[in-house]
Short mmCIF file of C-alpha atoms in Angstrom, two decimals:
data_model
loop_
_atom_site.label_atom_id
_atom_site.label_comp_id
_atom_site.label_asym_id
_atom_site.label_seq_id
_atom_site.Cartn_x
_atom_site.Cartn_y
_atom_site.Cartn_z
CA MET A 6 22.86 6.33 33.15
CA ILE A 7 18.75 6.52 32.47
CA VAL A 8 17.52 6.29 28.86
CA ARG A 9 13.82 7.49 29.37
CA ILE A 10 12.66 5.90 26.36
CA LEU A 11 9.35 7.12 25.09
CA ASP A 12 6.01 4.55 24.16
CA PRO A 13 5.44 4.45 20.10
CA THR A 14 2.48 3.04 19.75
CA VAL A 15 -0.90 4.01 19.15
CA THR A 16 -4.14 1.77 20.63
CA ALA A 17 -7.09 2.34 19.13
CA GLU A 18 -9.74 5.46 20.11
CA PRO A 19 -12.27 4.23 22.22
CA THR A 20 -16.26 4.15 20.75
CA GLU A 21 -19.71 3.02 21.67
CA SER A 22 -21.55 0.80 19.85
CA PRO A 23 -24.61 -0.30 21.44
CA MET A 24 -26.38 -4.05 19.84
CA ALA A 25 -29.31 -2.91 18.23
CA LYS A 26 -32.49 -3.63 19.65
CA ARG A 27 -33.10 -7.77 19.25
CA ILE A 28 -36.26 -8.64 17.01
CA GLY A 29 -36.98 -12.25 18.46
CA THR A 30 -38.42 -13.93 15.36
CA LEU A 31 -37.51 -12.84 11.28
CA ASP A 32 -41.51 -13.71 10.79
CA GLY A 33 -42.95 -10.90 8.42
CA LYS A 34 -39.23 -9.62 8.55
CA VAL A 35 -36.91 -8.34 5.99
CA LEU A 36 -33.52 -9.64 5.92
CA GLY A 37 -30.53 -7.87 4.41
CA LEU A 38 -27.33 -9.76 2.92
CA LEU A 39 -24.34 -7.93 2.74
CA ALA A 40 -21.54 -9.68 0.87
CA ASN A 41 -18.09 -8.54 0.84
CA GLY A 42 -17.49 -8.50 -2.65
CA LYS A 43 -14.84 -11.60 -2.33
CA VAL A 44 -15.46 -14.95 -4.67
CA ASN A 45 -18.36 -16.71 -3.14
CA GLY A 46 -19.38 -14.45 -0.09
CA ASP A 47 -22.97 -14.28 -2.37
CA ARG A 48 -23.22 -17.75 -2.56
CA LEU A 49 -22.21 -18.46 0.71
CA LEU A 50 -25.40 -15.88 2.08
CA ASP A 51 -27.52 -17.22 -0.59
CA LEU A 52 -27.11 -20.38 1.77
CA VAL A 53 -28.10 -18.00 5.01
CA ALA A 54 -30.31 -17.27 3.26
CA ASP A 55 -32.20 -20.24 2.11
CA GLU A 56 -31.77 -21.76 5.83
CA LEU A 57 -33.53 -18.79 7.22
CA ARG A 58 -36.25 -18.87 4.84
CA ALA A 59 -37.04 -22.49 5.45
CA ARG A 60 -37.09 -21.51 9.12
CA TYR A 61 -38.61 -18.42 9.09
CA ASP A 62 -42.09 -16.66 6.87
CA VAL A 63 -39.50 -14.49 5.82
CA ARG A 64 -41.19 -11.33 4.03
CA ASP A 65 -38.40 -10.18 1.37
CA VAL A 66 -34.38 -10.57 1.35
CA VAL A 67 -32.32 -7.63 0.39
CA ARG A 68 -28.78 -8.36 -1.51
CA LEU A 69 -25.98 -6.04 -1.45
CA GLN A 70 -22.27 -6.28 -2.24
CA LYS A 71 -19.40 -4.27 -1.46
CA ARG A 72 -17.38 -2.82 -4.26
CA GLY A 73 -14.50 -4.71 -2.85
CA ALA A 74 -13.59 -6.64 0.08
CA SER A 75 -10.84 -3.79 1.24
CA VAL A 76 -13.26 -1.38 0.98
CA VAL A 77 -16.23 0.27 3.32
CA ALA A 78 -19.09 -0.39 2.91
CA GLU A 79 -20.31 3.51 1.16
CA ASP A 80 -22.83 5.37 3.57
CA THR A 81 -25.59 4.81 0.71
CA MET A 82 -25.13 0.69 1.65
CA PHE A 83 -25.78 1.45 5.30
CA GLU A 84 -28.98 4.04 4.89
CA HIS A 85 -30.46 1.53 2.63
CA LEU A 86 -30.50 -1.24 4.80
CA ALA A 87 -30.92 0.31 7.74
CA SER A 88 -34.28 1.78 6.18
CA ARG A 89 -35.15 -1.48 4.08
CA CYS A 90 -34.35 -4.17 6.98
CA ASP A 91 -35.46 -5.34 9.91
CA ALA A 92 -32.32 -7.54 10.05
CA VAL A 93 -28.94 -8.12 8.16
CA VAL A 94 -26.38 -10.74 7.91
CA THR A 95 -22.63 -10.20 6.37
CA ALA A 96 -20.48 -12.69 5.38
CA ILE A 97 -16.65 -13.14 4.22
CA GLY A 98 -16.28 -15.70 1.27
CA ASP A 99 -13.30 -16.78 -0.79
CA MET K 4 3.71 12.70 30.07
CA THR K 5 7.36 13.53 29.76
CA GLY K 6 8.85 15.60 32.21
CA GLY K 7 9.50 19.59 31.23
CA THR K 8 8.60 18.87 27.50
CA ARG K 9 4.85 19.12 25.48
CA LEU K 10 5.24 15.24 24.31
CA THR K 11 2.31 13.39 26.05
CA ALA K 12 4.01 9.99 24.74
CA ALA K 13 4.86 7.53 28.02
CA GLU K 14 8.48 7.14 29.15
CA HIS K 15 9.77 4.18 30.28
CA PRO K 16 13.02 4.55 32.73
CA VAL K 17 16.34 2.09 31.43
CA ASP K 18 19.03 1.18 32.70
CA GLY K 19 22.00 1.96 29.15
CA TRP K 20 21.57 2.61 25.92
CA SER K 21 21.95 -1.28 25.52
CA ALA K 22 19.20 -2.37 27.62
CA ALA K 23 17.00 0.54 26.15
CA ILE K 24 17.41 -0.92 22.76
CA GLU K 25 16.46 -4.33 24.62
CA ALA K 26 13.36 -2.53 25.96
CA TYR K 27 12.30 -2.27 22.41
CA PHE K 28 12.49 -5.90 21.65
CA ASP K 29 10.81 -6.70 24.83
CA ARG K 30 8.03 -4.80 24.59
CA GLY K 31 7.29 -5.96 20.06
CA TRP K 32 7.94 -2.36 19.42
CA THR K 33 10.90 -3.07 16.50
CA ASP K 34 10.39 -4.32 12.94
CA GLY K 35 13.13 -7.08 14.45
CA LEU K 36 16.40 -5.24 14.00
CA PRO K 37 16.90 -2.98 16.85
CA VAL K 38 16.01 0.61 16.75
CA VAL K 39 17.75 3.71 17.81
CA PRO K 40 16.05 4.53 21.53
CA ALA K 41 13.87 7.53 21.06
CA THR K 42 13.92 9.98 24.32
CA ALA K 43 12.17 13.25 24.41
CA SER K 44 15.18 15.42 23.60
CA GLY K 45 15.85 13.71 19.87
CA VAL K 46 11.97 13.65 19.20
CA GLU K 47 11.70 17.17 19.54
CA ARG K 48 14.54 18.12 17.56
CA PHE K 49 12.02 16.34 14.98
CA LEU K 50 9.25 17.71 15.47
CA ASP K 51 10.96 21.26 14.80
CA ALA K 52 12.06 19.92 12.22
CA ALA K 53 8.13 19.16 10.48
CA ARG K 54 7.43 22.50 12.21
CA LEU K 55 4.52 21.03 13.83
CA SER K 56 3.02 20.72 17.78
CA PRO K 57 3.48 17.23 19.45
CA ASP K 58 -0.64 16.77 18.91
CA ALA K 59 -0.91 17.64 15.28
CA ILE K 60 -2.91 14.83 13.41
CA VAL K 61 -0.96 13.29 10.78
CA LEU K 62 -3.00 10.62 9.49
CA LYS K 63 -6.49 8.80 10.52
CA GLU K 64 -7.19 5.39 9.68
CA PRO K 65 -11.38 4.44 10.23
CA VAL K 66 -11.41 1.17 10.35
CA ARG K 67 -8.85 0.48 13.05
CA ARG K 68 -9.80 3.53 14.77
CA ARG K 69 -6.12 4.97 14.80
CA VAL K 70 -5.35 8.89 15.07
CA VAL K 71 -1.54 8.98 14.35
CA THR K 72 -0.03 12.34 15.93
CA ALA K 73 3.14 14.49 14.71
CA GLU K 74 4.94 13.38 18.28
CA LYS K 75 4.80 9.88 17.49
CA VAL K 76 5.53 9.64 13.59
CA ALA K 77 9.05 11.75 14.95
CA ILE K 78 9.27 8.55 17.24
CA ASN K 79 8.88 6.36 14.72
CA ALA K 80 11.36 8.01 12.87
CA LEU K 81 13.92 8.61 15.19
CA MET K 82 13.87 4.80 16.24
CA ALA K 83 14.05 3.80 12.14
CA GLY K 84 17.78 5.83 12.21
CA CYS K 85 16.28 8.86 10.08
CA ARG K 86 17.23 12.22 10.11
CA PRO K 87 14.91 15.18 11.34
CA GLU K 88 14.73 16.59 8.02
CA TYR K 89 13.54 13.18 6.79
CA MET K 90 10.11 13.91 8.65
CA LEU K 91 8.89 15.94 5.74
CA VAL K 92 9.17 13.02 3.11
CA LEU K 93 7.06 10.89 6.18
CA LEU K 94 4.26 13.47 6.67
CA ALA K 95 3.88 13.59 2.93
CA ALA K 96 3.81 10.39 2.42
CA LEU K 97 1.73 9.45 5.29
CA ASP K 98 -1.12 11.89 3.82
CA ALA K 99 -1.21 10.15 0.39
CA MET K 100 -1.28 6.71 2.53
CA ALA K 101 -4.83 8.22 4.14
CA ASP K 102 -6.42 8.95 1.04
CA ASP K 103 -9.46 7.02 0.11
CA ALA K 104 -8.10 5.37 -3.02
CA PHE K 105 -4.86 4.00 -1.23
CA THR K 106 -7.05 1.70 1.36
CA LEU K 107 -4.79 1.83 4.15
CA HIS K 108 -6.29 -0.56 6.04
CA GLY K 109 -7.01 -3.32 3.56
CA SER K 110 -3.29 -2.62 2.24
CA ILE K 111 -1.26 -3.98 5.50
CA THR K 112 -4.04 -6.17 6.51
CA SER K 113 -4.08 -8.61 3.33
CA THR K 114 -3.21 -11.90 2.94
CA GLY K 115 -1.34 -10.87 -0.60
CA GLY K 116 1.37 -8.83 1.73
CA ALA K 117 1.69 -6.15 0.32
CA ALA K 118 4.68 -3.29 1.48
CA THR K 119 4.16 0.61 1.16
CA LEU K 120 6.49 1.22 -1.83
CA LEU K 121 7.58 5.28 -1.75
CA VAL K 122 8.64 6.31 -4.91
CA VAL K 123 10.40 10.30 -4.72
CA ASN K 124 11.08 12.47 -7.41
CA GLY K 125 12.02 16.35 -7.50
CA PRO K 126 14.38 18.04 -6.21
CA ILE K 127 14.49 16.63 -2.33
CA ARG K 128 16.18 13.56 -3.75
CA GLN K 129 19.74 15.16 -3.81
CA THR K 130 18.69 17.45 -0.47
CA LEU K 131 18.24 14.40 1.21
CA SER K 132 20.48 12.15 -0.66
CA ILE K 133 17.79 9.49 -1.99
CA ASN K 134 19.13 7.35 -4.15
CA GLY K 135 17.64 6.57 -7.72
CA GLY K 136 20.91 5.11 -9.20
CA ALA K 137 23.02 1.93 -8.66
CA ASN K 138 21.52 -0.86 -6.56
CA VAL K 139 18.50 1.00 -6.27
CA PHE K 140 16.52 -1.23 -4.56
CA GLY K 141 19.32 -2.36 -1.89
CA PRO K 142 20.85 -1.09 1.17
CA GLY K 143 23.73 1.29 1.30
CA TRP K 144 21.91 4.69 1.36
CA ARG K 145 20.23 6.19 5.01
CA ALA K 146 17.61 7.96 3.54
CA ASN K 147 16.13 5.23 1.77
CA ALA K 148 16.85 2.42 4.04
CA THR K 149 15.13 4.63 6.97
CA ILE K 150 12.51 6.28 5.23
CA GLY K 151 10.87 3.15 4.43
CA ARG K 152 11.75 1.49 7.87
CA ALA K 153 10.00 4.44 9.46
CA ILE K 154 6.93 3.97 6.86
CA ARG K 155 7.27 0.82 8.64
CA LEU K 156 6.97 1.64 11.87
CA ILE K 157 4.49 3.55 12.02
CA THR K 158 2.50 0.76 10.51
CA LEU K 159 3.31 -1.46 13.14
CA ASN K 160 3.25 0.41 16.74
CA CYS K 161 0.68 3.28 15.13
CA LEU K 162 -1.35 1.26 13.10
CA GLY K 163 -1.28 -2.15 14.67
CA ALA K 164 -0.33 -3.97 11.98
CA LEU K 165 1.53 -7.04 13.61
CA PRO K 166 2.05 -9.95 12.23
CA GLY K 167 -0.54 -12.50 12.45
CA VAL K 168 -2.67 -10.46 14.20
CA LEU K 169 -3.64 -7.15 12.04
CA ASP K 170 -1.31 -7.97 9.17
CA ARG K 171 -2.28 -11.19 7.83
CA SER K 172 0.26 -11.05 5.53
CA THR K 173 0.54 -15.57 3.76
CA GLN K 174 4.25 -14.21 3.00
CA GLY K 175 5.05 -10.74 2.72
CA HIS K 176 7.90 -9.88 1.34
CA PRO K 177 11.41 -8.60 2.13
CA GLY K 178 9.73 -4.51 1.31
CA LYS K 179 8.54 -4.96 4.06
CA TYR K 180 11.23 -3.63 6.01
CA THR K 181 12.30 -1.01 4.04
CA TYR K 182 10.66 0.12 0.43
CA CYS K 183 11.82 3.56 -0.80
CA ILE K 184 13.13 4.84 -3.96
CA ALA K 185 13.57 7.38 -5.68
CA GLU K 186 13.26 8.35 -10.04
CA ASN K 187 16.85 8.51 -11.51
CA GLU K 188 15.27 11.90 -13.30
CA GLU K 189 18.73 12.87 -14.05
CA GLU K 190 19.30 9.60 -16.57
CA SER K 191 15.81 9.91 -17.57
CA PRO K 192 14.70 11.46 -20.87
CA TRP K 193 10.99 11.43 -20.14
CA GLU K 194 8.82 13.45 -18.49
CA PRO K 195 9.36 12.29 -14.30
CA LEU K 196 6.22 10.26 -12.64
CA HIS K 197 5.70 13.81 -10.33
CA VAL K 198 5.39 15.62 -13.60
CA GLU K 199 3.07 13.07 -15.13
CA ARG K 200 0.64 13.08 -12.62
CA GLY K 201 0.84 17.18 -12.59
CA PHE K 202 2.96 18.61 -10.61
CA ALA K 203 5.50 21.06 -11.16
CA ARG K 204 8.87 19.82 -12.42
CA GLU K 205 10.39 21.44 -9.63
CA ALA K 206 8.55 20.60 -7.10
CA SER K 207 9.30 17.51 -4.82
CA THR K 208 6.48 14.64 -4.44
CA VAL K 209 6.31 11.11 -2.86
CA THR K 210 4.20 9.03 -4.39
CA VAL K 211 2.71 5.37 -2.52
CA PHE K 212 1.96 1.76 -3.81
CA ALA K 213 0.90 -0.92 -2.23
CA ALA K 214 2.95 -3.45 -4.02
CA GLU K 215 4.54 -6.70 -4.42
CA SER K 216 8.59 -6.99 -4.23
CA PRO K 217 10.28 -6.20 -7.73
CA HIS K 218 10.47 -8.83 -9.90
CA ASN K 219 13.60 -8.78 -12.66
CA VAL K 220 12.98 -8.79 -16.19
CA LEU K 221 16.65 -9.39 -17.67
CA THR K 222 17.06 -8.74 -21.26
CA HIS K 223 21.17 -8.75 -22.16
CA TYR K 224 20.98 -9.16 -25.97
CA GLY K 225 18.20 -8.35 -28.05
CA GLN K 226 19.96 -4.38 -27.94
CA THR K 227 16.86 -2.82 -29.14
CA ALA K 228 13.58 -1.67 -28.00
CA GLU K 229 11.42 -4.15 -28.85
CA ALA K 230 13.62 -6.80 -27.51
CA ILE K 231 13.10 -4.90 -24.20
CA ILE K 232 9.10 -4.72 -24.53
CA VAL K 233 8.58 -8.09 -25.36
CA ALA K 234 10.76 -9.41 -22.03
CA LEU K 235 9.08 -6.54 -19.93
CA ALA K 236 5.61 -7.53 -21.38
CA ASP K 237 6.17 -11.17 -20.56
CA THR K 238 7.15 -10.79 -17.33
CA MET K 239 3.81 -8.43 -16.85
CA ALA K 240 1.63 -11.83 -18.42
CA ALA K 241 2.82 -14.12 -16.00
CA LEU K 242 -0.26 -15.73 -13.99
CA GLY K 243 1.32 -15.40 -10.37
CA SER K 244 0.48 -11.75 -10.37
CA PHE K 245 -1.99 -11.40 -12.84
CA SER K 246 -4.36 -8.67 -12.48
CA PRO K 247 -6.50 -5.76 -13.98
CA GLY K 248 -4.41 -3.75 -11.01
CA GLN K 249 -2.32 -0.78 -11.36
CA SER K 250 1.82 -1.49 -11.95
CA PHE K 251 5.01 0.22 -12.05
CA VAL K 252 7.83 -0.83 -14.33
CA VAL K 253 11.33 0.45 -13.84
CA VAL K 254 13.39 0.40 -16.26
CA ALA K 255 17.30 0.89 -16.00
CA PRO K 256 19.25 3.25 -18.11
CA GLU K 257 20.72 1.14 -19.95
CA HIS K 258 17.57 -0.69 -20.91
CA VAL K 259 16.18 3.22 -21.32
CA ALA K 260 19.01 4.49 -23.57
CA MET K 261 17.82 1.56 -26.06
CA LEU K 262 14.55 2.76 -25.73
CA ALA K 263 15.27 6.55 -26.09
CA ARG K 264 17.77 5.87 -29.12
CA ASP K 265 14.44 3.53 -31.12
CA GLY K 266 12.48 6.74 -30.48
CA TRP K 267 9.91 5.24 -27.56
CA ASP K 268 8.87 7.26 -24.59
CA LYS K 269 6.77 7.34 -21.89
CA PRO K 270 2.88 7.04 -23.29
CA ARG K 271 4.38 4.75 -26.45
CA ILE K 272 5.71 2.14 -23.67
CA LYS K 273 2.88 2.08 -21.55
CA ALA K 274 0.65 1.70 -25.13
CA ALA K 275 2.40 -1.16 -26.12
CA LEU K 276 2.92 -3.03 -22.52
CA HIS K 277 -0.61 -2.69 -22.30
CA ALA K 278 -1.18 -4.60 -25.54
CA ARG K 279 0.96 -7.10 -24.97
CA ALA K 280 0.76 -7.79 -21.41
CA ARG K 281 -2.61 -10.14 -21.87
CA ARG K 282 -3.93 -13.43 -21.46
CA THR K 283 -6.94 -15.22 -22.46
CA ARG K 284 -9.98 -16.05 -20.22
CA ALA K 285 -9.23 -19.98 -20.90
CA ASP K 286 -5.29 -19.32 -19.81
CA LEU K 287 -6.79 -17.88 -16.80
CA LYS K 288 -9.18 -19.99 -15.98
CA ARG K 289 -6.55 -23.03 -15.87
CA GLY K 290 -4.01 -21.16 -14.00
CA GLY K 291 -6.65 -20.77 -11.43
CA LYS K 292 -7.17 -17.30 -11.84
CA LEU K 293 -10.61 -16.85 -12.96
CA PRO K 294 -13.22 -18.53 -11.29
CA GLY K 295 -15.49 -21.88 -13.98
CA ALA K 296 -14.79 -23.95 -16.83
CA ILE K 297 -13.19 -23.25 -20.11
CA GLU K 298 -15.98 -22.04 -22.18
CA PRO K 299 -16.32 -21.52 -25.85
CA GLY K 300 -14.32 -18.66 -26.88
CA ASP K 301 -12.63 -18.57 -23.69
CA GLU K 302 -9.47 -19.70 -25.99
CA HIS K 303 -9.52 -16.44 -27.84
CA ALA K 304 -11.20 -13.75 -25.12
CA TRP K 305 -8.44 -11.43 -23.81
CA VAL K 306 -7.47 -10.34 -20.68
CA HIS K 307 -5.14 -7.45 -20.10
CA ARG K 308 -3.20 -6.00 -17.03
CA GLY K 309 -4.53 -3.09 -15.92
CA GLU K 310 -7.27 -1.00 -17.19
CA GLY K 311 -5.61 0.88 -19.93
CA PRO K 312 -2.21 2.26 -20.76
CA GLU K 313 -2.22 4.61 -17.66
CA ASP K 314 -2.55 1.57 -15.16
CA ILE K 315 1.13 1.18 -16.05
CA HIS K 316 3.39 3.64 -14.48
CA VAL K 317 6.89 3.59 -15.78
CA ILE K 318 9.64 5.04 -13.74
CA VAL K 319 13.73 5.61 -14.45
CA ALA K 320 15.85 4.08 -11.82
CA GLY K 321 18.82 2.09 -11.35
CA GLY K 322 22.45 3.31 -12.17
CA GLY K 323 25.73 1.75 -13.77
CA PRO K 324 25.82 -1.27 -16.73
CA GLY K 325 22.97 -4.12 -16.92
CA GLY K 326 20.38 -4.62 -18.54
CA HIS K 327 17.91 -5.17 -15.41
CA SER K 328 14.87 -3.37 -14.62
CA ALA K 329 11.92 -4.49 -13.05
CA PHE K 330 8.41 -5.01 -12.71
CA ILE K 331 6.36 -4.57 -9.31
CA PRO K 332 2.60 -5.79 -9.62
CA SER K 333 -0.08 -3.90 -7.24
CA TRP K 334 -1.33 -6.04 -4.45
CA SER K 335 -4.71 -5.10 -5.56
CA ARG K 336 -6.02 -7.20 -7.81
CA ALA K 337 -8.80 -4.37 -9.27
CA ARG K 338 -9.65 -1.20 -7.82
CA ASN K 339 -9.59 -1.27 -4.11
CA SER K 340 -6.08 0.51 -3.67
CA LEU K 341 -5.07 2.57 -6.77
CA VAL K 342 -1.37 4.89 -6.46
CA VAL K 343 -1.32 8.71 -4.75
CA THR K 344 1.17 10.80 -5.15
CA ARG K 345 1.55 14.07 -2.71
CA GLU K 346 3.53 16.85 -2.63
CA ILE K 347 6.50 17.06 0.09
CA ARG K 348 6.52 20.46 1.46
CA ALA K 349 9.65 22.22 2.61
#
């Protein structure tokens, strides 16, 4: 006897996330740093910022930290980063 | 597309029931145990019991971009061994899990290895025979076993929480197979959980909690409320699971009788546990629970479990003789995942 079993799975909804425009250099630009809230995430980003500042004439650095590693960053954080920064680096630390 | 039905899930023809069971294993669609093969006619019965169309959206998970429909819930419920009427509990539980406060993506991904504990209150416990008595966390009750299992299968199949892929649990725990209990309201002199959380006593609810496994709290010889509180608080203060997160204390009827006899109610129990379940900052640093070296003052700076007594949820469950209660810490070490309760709509 043929048994027709049903697929129980759900796949991710497709989405389009185009690449942001490349900026080429960080000279004169504002760098954003978004830490995920885990221990040492902020320290890791500080090292990244130091390294980038050694290579480029970064105009300013904006630092934000999520409320917790498991939660999505609030819209206000994204808006703040988008309006203030030319490039953003995010990192998980632990 | 399934022939002659309104369902949209892809069908896979298999030669016989034994082969169907194996087909689920072959496709990676089980929790490691055999499932009940889900066919269109069976799934329709589950949808009828829930009075939902197949395309009704039950849950959206934004990080993984998953949209779970009633049809997929029904398929997994049938596979888990549920009866159709269990759908009402599943729908309420999934709605609770979708609440932002629960942080679904994190709680089913984290190395912490949580399972979703379901606590059912109200008259639906009797209607569906959900056990809140003897062996409450153990086997033997279809509703407990299969409702909890359905939540796990949905987590695996619909939310993509595959072990080692999007479920990065370092160890996990046995509750990840199934983790569903009822409160033993009949042996409780106190307000049940759902009434404490603002629902009518005659309402039926399900409460979800991203939880570690139960930690046994054995105290046979004290015979007083004070002894029970001391043992519970000591377990809650153990370094391994210590955190400012929420927790459940599941009190066995034998302990409940002593606590009630000595005049203790839930608010007093919670306040006493919060006051006693504490460690010094120095201890937390010695045990690697806080970073940094021990500083002056750390030996006398106390940190409590939870932000206040209300972070400790006290329920009654278990049955028969035995001074065995349980403490269940949250997966969340702080406020990232909180307890959520939903009414089960009949």
